[in-house]
XYZ file of N, CA and C in Angstrom:
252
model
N -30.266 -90.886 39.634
C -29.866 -92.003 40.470
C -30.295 -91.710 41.897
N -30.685 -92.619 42.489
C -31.176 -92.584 43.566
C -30.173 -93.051 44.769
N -29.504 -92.725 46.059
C -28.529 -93.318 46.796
C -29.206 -93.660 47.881
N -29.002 -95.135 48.676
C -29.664 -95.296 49.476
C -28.531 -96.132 50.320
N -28.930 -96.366 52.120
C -27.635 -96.913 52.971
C -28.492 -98.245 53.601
N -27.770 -98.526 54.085
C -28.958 -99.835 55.011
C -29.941 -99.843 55.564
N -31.096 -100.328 55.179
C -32.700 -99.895 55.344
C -32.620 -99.324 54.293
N -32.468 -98.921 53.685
C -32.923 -98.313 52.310
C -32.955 -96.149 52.816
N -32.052 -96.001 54.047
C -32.453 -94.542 53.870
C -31.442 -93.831 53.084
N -32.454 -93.068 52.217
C -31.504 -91.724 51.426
C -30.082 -91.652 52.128
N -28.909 -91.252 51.272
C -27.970 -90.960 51.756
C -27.503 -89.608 50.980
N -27.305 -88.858 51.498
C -26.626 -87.240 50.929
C -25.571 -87.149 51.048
N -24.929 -86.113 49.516
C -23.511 -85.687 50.029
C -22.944 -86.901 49.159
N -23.553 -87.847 48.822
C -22.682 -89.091 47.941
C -22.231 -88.504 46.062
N -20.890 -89.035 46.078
C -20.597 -88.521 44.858
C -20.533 -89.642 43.644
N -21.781 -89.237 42.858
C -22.575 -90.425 41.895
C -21.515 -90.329 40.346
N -21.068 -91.338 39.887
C -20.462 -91.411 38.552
C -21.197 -92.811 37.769
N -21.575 -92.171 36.596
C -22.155 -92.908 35.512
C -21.631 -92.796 34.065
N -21.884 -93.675 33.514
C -21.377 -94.139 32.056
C -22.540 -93.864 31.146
N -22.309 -93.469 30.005
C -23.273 -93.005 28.733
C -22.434 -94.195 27.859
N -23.096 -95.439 27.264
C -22.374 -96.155 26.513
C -23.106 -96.265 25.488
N -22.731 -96.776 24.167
C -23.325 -96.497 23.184
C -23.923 -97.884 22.734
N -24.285 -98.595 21.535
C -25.026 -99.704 21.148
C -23.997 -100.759 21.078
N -22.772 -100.163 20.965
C -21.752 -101.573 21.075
C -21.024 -101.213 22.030
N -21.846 -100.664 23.459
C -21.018 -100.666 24.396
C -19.627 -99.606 24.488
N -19.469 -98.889 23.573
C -17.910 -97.596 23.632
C -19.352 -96.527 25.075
N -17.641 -96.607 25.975
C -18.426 -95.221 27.082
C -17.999 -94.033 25.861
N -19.493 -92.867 25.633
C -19.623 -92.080 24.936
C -19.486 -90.818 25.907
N -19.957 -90.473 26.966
C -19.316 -89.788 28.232
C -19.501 -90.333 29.345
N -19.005 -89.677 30.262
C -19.317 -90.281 31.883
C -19.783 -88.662 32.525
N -20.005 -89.055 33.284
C -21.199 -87.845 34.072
C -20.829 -88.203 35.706
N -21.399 -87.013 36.362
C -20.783 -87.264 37.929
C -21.831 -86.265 38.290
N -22.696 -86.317 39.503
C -23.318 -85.533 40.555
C -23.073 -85.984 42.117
N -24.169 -85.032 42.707
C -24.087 -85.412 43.959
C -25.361 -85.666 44.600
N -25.086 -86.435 45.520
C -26.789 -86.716 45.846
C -27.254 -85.598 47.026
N -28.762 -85.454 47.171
C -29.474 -84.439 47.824
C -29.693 -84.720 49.353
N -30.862 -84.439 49.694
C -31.456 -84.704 51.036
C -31.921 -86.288 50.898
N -32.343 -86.039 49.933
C -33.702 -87.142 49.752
C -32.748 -88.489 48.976
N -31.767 -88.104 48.595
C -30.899 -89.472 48.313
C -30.405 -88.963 46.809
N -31.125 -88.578 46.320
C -31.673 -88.346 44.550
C -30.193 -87.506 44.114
N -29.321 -88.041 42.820
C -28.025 -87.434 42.330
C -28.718 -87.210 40.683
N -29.289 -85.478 40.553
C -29.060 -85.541 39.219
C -28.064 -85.256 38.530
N -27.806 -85.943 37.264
C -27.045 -85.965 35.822
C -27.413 -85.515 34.525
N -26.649 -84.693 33.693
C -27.516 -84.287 32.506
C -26.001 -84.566 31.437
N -26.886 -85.484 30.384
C -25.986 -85.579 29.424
C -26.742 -84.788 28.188
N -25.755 -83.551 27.702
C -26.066 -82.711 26.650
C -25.459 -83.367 25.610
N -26.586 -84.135 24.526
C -26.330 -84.607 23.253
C -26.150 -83.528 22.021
N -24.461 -83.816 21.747
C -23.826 -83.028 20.804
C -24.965 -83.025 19.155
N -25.211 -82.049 18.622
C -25.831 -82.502 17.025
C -25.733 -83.559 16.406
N -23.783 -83.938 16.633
C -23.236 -84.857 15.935
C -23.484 -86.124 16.149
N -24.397 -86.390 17.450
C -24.374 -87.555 17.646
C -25.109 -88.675 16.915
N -24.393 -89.521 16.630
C -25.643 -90.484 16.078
C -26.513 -90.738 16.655
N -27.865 -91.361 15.722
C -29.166 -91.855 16.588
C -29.000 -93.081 17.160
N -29.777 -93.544 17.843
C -29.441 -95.160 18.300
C -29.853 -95.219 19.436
N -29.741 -96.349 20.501
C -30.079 -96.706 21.759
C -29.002 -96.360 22.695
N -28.684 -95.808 23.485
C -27.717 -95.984 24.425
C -28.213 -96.110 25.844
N -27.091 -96.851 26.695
C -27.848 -96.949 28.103
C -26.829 -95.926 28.821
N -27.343 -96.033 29.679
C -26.623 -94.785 31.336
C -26.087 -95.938 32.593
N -25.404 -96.091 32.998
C -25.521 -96.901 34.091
C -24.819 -96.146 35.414
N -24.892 -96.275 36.340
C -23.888 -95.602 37.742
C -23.076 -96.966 37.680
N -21.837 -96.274 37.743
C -20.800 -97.192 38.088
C -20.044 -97.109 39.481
N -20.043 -95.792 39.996
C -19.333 -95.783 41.306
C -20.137 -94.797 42.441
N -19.873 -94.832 43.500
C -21.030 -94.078 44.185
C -19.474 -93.794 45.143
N -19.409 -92.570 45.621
C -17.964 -92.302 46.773
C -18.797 -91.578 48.051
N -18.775 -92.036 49.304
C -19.630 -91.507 50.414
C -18.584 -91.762 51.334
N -17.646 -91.602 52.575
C -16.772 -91.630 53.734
C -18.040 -92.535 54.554
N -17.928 -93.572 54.996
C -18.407 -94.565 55.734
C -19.425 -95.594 54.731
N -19.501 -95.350 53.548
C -20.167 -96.589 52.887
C -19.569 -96.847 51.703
N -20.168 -97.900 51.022
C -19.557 -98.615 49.953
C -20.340 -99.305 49.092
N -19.604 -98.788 47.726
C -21.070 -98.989 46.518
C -21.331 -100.380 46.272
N -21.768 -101.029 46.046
C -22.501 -102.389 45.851
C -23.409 -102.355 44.114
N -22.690 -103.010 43.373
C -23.733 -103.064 42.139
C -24.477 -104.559 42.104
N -24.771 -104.713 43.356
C -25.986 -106.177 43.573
C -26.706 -106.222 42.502
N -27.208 -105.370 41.583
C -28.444 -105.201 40.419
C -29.017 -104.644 41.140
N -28.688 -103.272 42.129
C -29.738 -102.439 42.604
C -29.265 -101.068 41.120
N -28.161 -101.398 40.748
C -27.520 -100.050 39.947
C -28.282 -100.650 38.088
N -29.163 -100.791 37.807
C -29.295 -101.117 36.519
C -29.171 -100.129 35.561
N -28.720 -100.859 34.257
C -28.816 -99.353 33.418
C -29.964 -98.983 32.808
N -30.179 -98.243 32.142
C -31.146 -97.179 31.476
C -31.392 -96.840 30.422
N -31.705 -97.419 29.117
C -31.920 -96.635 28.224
C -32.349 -95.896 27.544
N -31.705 -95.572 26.574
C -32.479 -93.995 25.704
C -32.049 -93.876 24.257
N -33.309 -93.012 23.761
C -33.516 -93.410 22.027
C -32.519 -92.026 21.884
N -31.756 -91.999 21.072
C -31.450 -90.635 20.057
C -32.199 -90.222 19.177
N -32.768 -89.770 18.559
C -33.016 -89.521 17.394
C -32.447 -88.755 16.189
């Protein structure tokens, strides 16, 4: 996820939370980082063996920074990904 403030500059130090949901929509985990210099919050979701295959998407749902405020305008879209 990428964090950005008005003008579009990187914002650091922001604390990124996202949803792992599955094909009918159940959140399968949620995930949390922090963002860098450059704006950028990585996340790593470690898929259990057990998991089934299928499509699932990722989305950021909340972004926490002391002087700004998250906005899901459709700048936050979700993401998906194959299991196999």
């Amino acid at each position: 996820a990428t964090v950005a403030g008005g003008g579009m500059a990187p914002v650091s130090g922001a604390q990124v939370f996202a949803e792992v949901r599955d094909g009918a929509g159940k959140v399968v985990s949620s995930l949390q980082g922090f963002s860098d210099t450059g704006g950028s919050a990585e996340m790593i979701w470690r898929v259990a063996r057990k998991t089934p295959g299928g499509v699932y998407s990722v989305q950021v749902v909340e972004v926490i920074k002391n002087g700004y405020e998250f906005s899901q305008d459709g700048s936050a879209q979700p993401v998906s990904l194959t299991v196999n």
